[in-house]
mmCIF file of C-alpha atoms in Angstrom:
data_model
loop_
_atom_site.group_PDB
_atom_site.id
_atom_site.type_symbol
_atom_site.label_atom_id
_atom_site.label_comp_id
_atom_site.label_asym_id
_atom_site.label_seq_id
_atom_site.Cartn_x
_atom_site.Cartn_y
_atom_site.Cartn_z
ATOM 1 C CA UNK V 28 101.721 -62.721 -40.266
ATOM 2 C CA UNK V 29 99.512 -64.714 -37.918
ATOM 3 C CA UNK V 30 98.906 -62.768 -34.697
ATOM 4 C CA UNK V 31 96.002 -64.814 -33.330
ATOM 5 C CA UNK V 32 94.408 -68.246 -33.531
ATOM 6 C CA UNK V 33 90.672 -68.655 -32.941
ATOM 7 C CA UNK V 34 89.322 -72.111 -32.141
ATOM 8 C CA UNK V 35 85.934 -73.675 -32.605
ATOM 9 C CA UNK V 36 85.078 -75.789 -29.555
ATOM 10 C CA UNK V 37 83.061 -78.962 -30.272
ATOM 11 C CA UNK V 38 85.027 -81.319 -32.473
ATOM 12 C CA UNK V 39 88.183 -79.173 -32.258
ATOM 13 C CA UNK V 40 89.086 -78.685 -28.587
ATOM 14 C CA UNK V 41 86.775 -81.407 -27.280
ATOM 15 C CA UNK V 42 85.717 -84.744 -28.710
ATOM 16 C CA UNK V 43 82.085 -83.822 -28.111
ATOM 17 C CA UNK V 44 80.710 -83.706 -31.654
ATOM 18 C CA UNK V 45 80.629 -87.481 -31.791
ATOM 19 C CA UNK V 46 78.944 -87.720 -28.388
ATOM 20 C CA UNK V 47 76.329 -85.158 -29.384
ATOM 21 C CA UNK V 48 75.504 -87.103 -32.547
ATOM 22 C CA UNK V 49 75.083 -90.314 -30.575
ATOM 23 C CA UNK V 50 72.745 -88.477 -28.196
ATOM 24 C CA UNK V 51 70.718 -87.136 -31.126
ATOM 25 C CA UNK V 52 69.976 -90.610 -32.447
ATOM 26 C CA UNK V 53 69.442 -92.008 -28.951
ATOM 27 C CA UNK V 54 67.008 -89.189 -28.144
ATOM 28 C CA UNK V 55 64.999 -89.890 -31.273
ATOM 29 C CA UNK V 56 64.925 -93.607 -30.492
ATOM 30 C CA UNK V 57 63.713 -93.034 -26.931
ATOM 31 C CA UNK V 58 60.991 -90.684 -28.190
ATOM 32 C CA UNK V 59 59.941 -93.111 -30.942
ATOM 33 C CA UNK V 60 60.607 -90.624 -33.749
ATOM 34 C CA UNK V 61 62.859 -90.539 -36.793
ATOM 35 C CA UNK V 62 65.875 -88.296 -37.328
ATOM 36 C CA UNK V 63 68.148 -88.388 -40.384
ATOM 37 C CA UNK V 64 71.912 -88.044 -40.605
ATOM 38 C CA UNK V 65 71.406 -84.971 -42.757
ATOM 39 C CA UNK V 66 69.369 -83.350 -39.984
ATOM 40 C CA UNK V 67 71.968 -84.206 -37.338
ATOM 41 C CA UNK V 68 75.210 -83.567 -39.213
ATOM 42 C CA UNK V 69 73.893 -80.378 -40.789
ATOM 43 C CA UNK V 70 73.763 -78.792 -37.320
ATOM 44 C CA UNK V 71 77.555 -78.817 -36.924
ATOM 45 C CA UNK V 72 78.626 -75.217 -36.346
ATOM 46 C CA UNK V 73 75.102 -73.806 -36.027
ATOM 47 C CA UNK V 74 73.744 -71.995 -32.998
ATOM 48 C CA UNK V 75 70.545 -73.108 -31.279
ATOM 49 C CA UNK V 76 68.162 -71.027 -33.364
ATOM 50 C CA UNK V 77 69.706 -72.008 -36.693
ATOM 51 C CA UNK V 78 69.879 -75.656 -35.630
ATOM 52 C CA UNK V 79 66.140 -75.647 -35.016
ATOM 53 C CA UNK V 80 65.494 -74.147 -38.460
ATOM 54 C CA UNK V 81 67.749 -76.703 -40.136
ATOM 55 C CA UNK V 82 66.207 -79.723 -38.398
ATOM 56 C CA UNK V 83 62.621 -78.602 -38.994
ATOM 57 C CA UNK V 84 63.332 -77.943 -42.672
ATOM 58 C CA UNK V 85 65.231 -81.197 -43.169
ATOM 59 C CA UNK V 86 62.571 -83.292 -41.429
ATOM 60 C CA UNK V 87 59.620 -81.607 -43.174
ATOM 61 C CA UNK V 88 59.188 -84.454 -45.659
ATOM 62 C CA UNK V 89 58.782 -87.012 -42.864
ATOM 63 C CA UNK V 90 56.950 -84.605 -40.543
ATOM 64 C CA UNK V 91 54.939 -82.253 -42.801
ATOM 65 C CA UNK V 92 53.498 -79.010 -41.564
ATOM 66 C CA UNK V 93 56.208 -78.498 -38.967
ATOM 67 C CA UNK V 94 55.083 -81.478 -36.889
ATOM 68 C CA UNK V 95 58.549 -82.706 -35.937
ATOM 69 C CA UNK V 96 58.619 -82.519 -32.093
ATOM 70 C CA UNK V 97 61.792 -80.457 -31.929
ATOM 71 C CA UNK V 98 61.464 -79.182 -28.354
ATOM 72 C CA UNK V 99 61.005 -82.660 -26.902
ATOM 73 C CA UNK V 100 63.826 -83.996 -29.098
ATOM 74 C CA UNK V 101 66.208 -81.222 -28.043
ATOM 75 C CA UNK V 102 65.333 -81.538 -24.378
ATOM 76 C CA UNK V 103 65.988 -85.283 -24.478
ATOM 77 C CA UNK V 104 69.264 -84.753 -26.350
ATOM 78 C CA UNK V 105 70.478 -82.190 -23.805
ATOM 79 C CA UNK V 106 69.621 -84.492 -20.905
ATOM 80 C CA UNK V 107 71.514 -87.404 -22.441
ATOM 81 C CA UNK V 108 74.428 -85.159 -23.411
ATOM 82 C CA UNK V 109 74.753 -83.696 -19.920
ATOM 83 C CA UNK V 110 74.730 -87.202 -18.447
ATOM 84 C CA UNK V 111 77.537 -88.279 -20.788
ATOM 85 C CA UNK V 112 79.649 -85.242 -19.872
ATOM 86 C CA UNK V 113 79.320 -85.404 -16.102
ATOM 87 C CA UNK V 114 82.991 -86.258 -15.800
ATOM 88 C CA UNK V 115 83.923 -83.427 -18.178
ATOM 89 C CA UNK V 116 84.296 -83.316 -21.961
ATOM 90 C CA UNK V 117 87.074 -85.467 -23.465
ATOM 91 C CA UNK V 118 89.918 -83.478 -25.011
ATOM 92 C CA UNK V 119 90.942 -83.917 -28.614
ATOM 93 C CA UNK V 120 94.426 -85.305 -29.203
ATOM 94 C CA UNK V 121 97.164 -82.684 -28.904
ATOM 95 C CA UNK V 122 95.033 -79.873 -27.464
ATOM 96 C CA UNK V 123 97.140 -78.933 -24.456
ATOM 97 C CA UNK V 124 100.416 -79.247 -26.347
ATOM 98 C CA UNK V 125 99.166 -76.921 -29.101
ATOM 99 C CA UNK V 126 97.764 -74.367 -26.654
ATOM 100 C CA UNK V 127 100.980 -74.438 -24.612
ATOM 101 C CA UNK V 128 102.983 -73.892 -27.783
ATOM 102 C CA UNK V 129 100.868 -70.932 -28.925
ATOM 103 C CA UNK V 130 100.927 -69.400 -25.455
ATOM 104 C CA UNK V 131 104.701 -69.705 -25.344
ATOM 105 C CA UNK V 132 104.911 -67.915 -28.712
ATOM 106 C CA UNK V 133 102.637 -65.162 -27.329
ATOM 107 C CA UNK V 134 99.991 -65.793 -29.979
ATOM 108 C CA UNK V 135 96.591 -64.412 -28.966
ATOM 109 C CA UNK V 136 93.855 -67.025 -28.652
ATOM 110 C CA UNK V 137 90.074 -67.049 -28.530
ATOM 111 C CA UNK V 138 87.190 -69.493 -28.763
ATOM 112 C CA UNK V 139 84.433 -68.868 -31.316
ATOM 113 C CA UNK V 140 81.725 -71.460 -30.744
ATOM 114 C CA UNK V 141 78.090 -71.590 -31.792
ATOM 115 C CA UNK V 142 77.348 -73.374 -28.519
ATOM 116 C CA UNK V 143 75.745 -71.240 -25.803
ATOM 117 C CA UNK V 144 78.081 -69.310 -23.519
ATOM 118 C CA UNK V 145 77.287 -71.186 -20.292
ATOM 119 C CA UNK V 146 78.178 -74.577 -21.767
ATOM 120 C CA UNK V 147 81.343 -73.261 -23.402
ATOM 121 C CA UNK V 148 82.613 -71.751 -20.163
ATOM 122 C CA UNK V 149 81.667 -74.857 -18.203
ATOM 123 C CA UNK V 150 83.645 -77.049 -20.605
ATOM 124 C CA UNK V 151 86.673 -74.747 -20.603
ATOM 125 C CA UNK V 152 86.697 -74.284 -16.837
ATOM 126 C CA UNK V 153 86.283 -77.906 -15.804
ATOM 127 C CA UNK V 154 89.135 -78.975 -18.112
ATOM 128 C CA UNK V 155 91.409 -76.090 -17.139
ATOM 129 C CA UNK V 156 91.556 -74.684 -20.665
ATOM 130 C CA UNK V 157 89.936 -71.362 -19.802
ATOM 131 C CA UNK V 158 93.253 -69.741 -18.896
ATOM 132 C CA UNK V 159 94.585 -70.078 -22.431
ATOM 133 C CA UNK V 160 91.997 -67.845 -24.088
ATOM 134 C CA UNK V 161 91.806 -64.068 -23.954
ATOM 135 C CA UNK V 162 88.274 -64.006 -25.374
ATOM 136 C CA UNK V 163 85.306 -66.364 -25.697
ATOM 137 C CA UNK V 164 82.677 -65.559 -28.327
ATOM 138 C CA UNK V 165 79.532 -67.682 -28.613
ATOM 139 C CA UNK V 166 76.569 -68.027 -30.928
ATOM 140 C CA UNK V 167 74.210 -66.044 -28.717
ATOM 141 C CA UNK V 168 76.516 -62.998 -28.951
ATOM 142 C CA UNK V 169 76.002 -62.464 -32.686
ATOM 143 C CA UNK V 170 72.971 -62.001 -34.907
ATOM 144 C CA UNK V 171 74.024 -64.563 -37.493
ATOM 145 C CA UNK V 172 75.688 -67.856 -36.638
ATOM 146 C CA UNK V 173 78.124 -69.868 -38.757
ATOM 147 C CA UNK V 174 78.378 -70.207 -41.769
ATOM 148 C CA UNK V 175 78.050 -66.404 -41.696
ATOM 149 C CA UNK V 176 81.308 -64.614 -40.720
ATOM 150 C CA UNK V 177 79.893 -62.588 -37.796
ATOM 151 C CA UNK V 178 81.261 -64.707 -34.964
ATOM 152 C CA UNK V 179 84.805 -64.667 -36.358
ATOM 153 C CA UNK V 180 84.700 -60.949 -37.072
ATOM 154 C CA UNK V 181 83.637 -60.396 -33.459
ATOM 155 C CA UNK V 182 86.408 -62.658 -32.167
ATOM 156 C CA UNK V 183 89.069 -60.825 -34.189
ATOM 157 C CA UNK V 184 87.727 -57.464 -33.085
ATOM 158 C CA UNK V 185 87.773 -58.600 -29.445
ATOM 159 C CA UNK V 186 91.403 -59.715 -29.807
ATOM 160 C CA UNK V 187 92.366 -56.493 -31.579
ATOM 161 C CA UNK V 188 93.615 -58.172 -34.764
ATOM 162 C CA UNK V 189 92.618 -57.955 -38.406
ATOM 163 C CA UNK V 190 90.944 -61.103 -39.798
ATOM 164 C CA UNK V 191 93.681 -61.517 -42.419
ATOM 165 C CA UNK V 192 96.195 -61.751 -39.570
ATOM 166 C CA UNK V 193 94.312 -64.480 -37.738
ATOM 167 C CA UNK V 194 93.748 -68.198 -38.269
ATOM 168 C CA UNK V 195 90.585 -70.134 -37.481
ATOM 169 C CA UNK V 196 90.739 -73.825 -36.530
ATOM 170 C CA UNK V 197 87.564 -75.673 -37.534
ATOM 171 C CA UNK V 198 86.261 -79.193 -38.002
ATOM 172 C CA UNK V 199 82.935 -78.527 -39.769
ATOM 173 C CA UNK V 200 81.898 -77.259 -43.207
ATOM 174 C CA UNK V 201 79.820 -74.464 -41.653
ATOM 175 C CA UNK V 202 82.807 -73.365 -39.602
ATOM 176 C CA UNK V 203 85.169 -73.317 -42.575
ATOM 177 C CA UNK V 204 82.663 -71.293 -44.598
ATOM 178 C CA UNK V 205 82.410 -68.827 -41.722
ATOM 179 C CA UNK V 206 86.176 -68.446 -41.355
ATOM 180 C CA UNK V 207 86.729 -68.076 -45.097
ATOM 181 C CA UNK V 208 83.952 -65.489 -45.374
ATOM 182 C CA UNK V 209 85.574 -63.559 -42.517
ATOM 183 C CA UNK V 210 88.830 -63.380 -44.483
ATOM 184 C CA UNK V 211 90.847 -65.480 -42.042
ATOM 185 C CA UNK V 212 93.293 -68.299 -42.666
ATOM 186 C CA UNK V 213 90.910 -71.274 -42.650
ATOM 187 C CA UNK V 214 92.441 -74.365 -41.040
ATOM 188 C CA UNK V 215 90.462 -77.600 -41.012
ATOM 189 C CA UNK V 216 91.027 -80.573 -38.733
ATOM 190 C CA UNK V 217 88.155 -82.845 -39.871
ATOM 191 C CA UNK V 218 86.207 -84.681 -37.215
ATOM 192 C CA UNK V 219 82.851 -86.192 -38.199
ATOM 193 C CA UNK V 220 82.631 -84.816 -41.745
ATOM 194 C CA UNK V 221 85.291 -84.876 -44.459
ATOM 195 C CA UNK V 222 85.411 -81.833 -46.775
ATOM 196 C CA UNK V 223 83.793 -81.933 -50.206
ATOM 197 C CA UNK V 224 85.634 -80.615 -53.289
ATOM 198 C CA UNK V 225 83.617 -77.389 -52.942
ATOM 199 C CA UNK V 226 84.796 -76.978 -49.359
ATOM 200 C CA UNK V 227 88.392 -77.873 -50.188
ATOM 201 C CA UNK V 228 88.554 -74.666 -52.228
ATOM 202 C CA UNK V 229 87.925 -72.651 -49.050
ATOM 203 C CA UNK V 230 90.482 -74.465 -46.879
ATOM 204 C CA UNK V 231 93.951 -72.947 -46.568
ATOM 205 C CA UNK V 232 95.451 -75.731 -44.453
ATOM 206 C CA UNK V 233 94.171 -79.195 -43.464
ATOM 207 C CA UNK V 234 95.559 -81.557 -40.834
ATOM 208 C CA UNK V 235 94.551 -84.910 -39.406
ATOM 209 C CA UNK V 236 95.126 -83.774 -35.816
ATOM 210 C CA UNK V 237 96.048 -80.796 -33.658
ATOM 211 C CA UNK V 238 99.416 -82.469 -33.140
ATOM 212 C CA UNK V 239 100.097 -82.188 -36.862
ATOM 213 C CA UNK V 240 99.007 -78.533 -36.776
ATOM 214 C CA UNK V 241 101.464 -77.796 -33.963
ATOM 215 C CA UNK V 242 104.248 -79.490 -35.891
ATOM 216 C CA UNK V 243 103.414 -77.391 -38.951
ATOM 217 C CA UNK V 244 103.579 -74.165 -36.953
ATOM 218 C CA UNK V 245 106.859 -75.314 -35.387
ATOM 219 C CA UNK V 246 108.456 -75.816 -38.803
ATOM 220 C CA UNK V 247 106.880 -73.013 -40.822
ATOM 221 C CA UNK V 248 106.390 -70.286 -38.218
ATOM 222 C CA UNK V 249 103.700 -67.655 -38.725
ATOM 223 C CA UNK V 250 104.228 -66.259 -42.234
#
């Protein structure tokens, strides 16, 4: 029986994953450096520290000896990203309807995002979504980020539910791996990256939109 639903943020609640990717490539272009899709897309679901490790490792062949200018690249990305989001992050299709539905059914809700706490709360507050969630867990609150299960275990513990009685809504491979490792019902709504056959084995439910997820819950309930 599903007692709680825990949401990733970027790419699930907000259509920000795409914007962030565009800013990554734009930042590299403005700095006159190279950045690969593997380096950018591989950061989905990672916290800041793990993202740095991934990018430096992925770019080592082009920038040997750890010479990729990560700090300058990240600073430029964040500047561009903040400029793009001045009017607030765009919502994914069906977000409010799904959250209203879950709230009406008295299902507990939380956010489990690898993004830093300040940005998560800013996004939730400026869009009025903050009132839906009982708990907000972010990457800087746990030792190990996604794809490790720590952040989802912490979210379930904060909500007072067992992982097997909670569902996680994710858009990224790292997020699905995290939710599956935590023992939760792993729900994928793909955004920028479609699941591989290996990932499909970890997915319990997959939908093209949050609207489809709400319709599924409406028909099938919580068993």
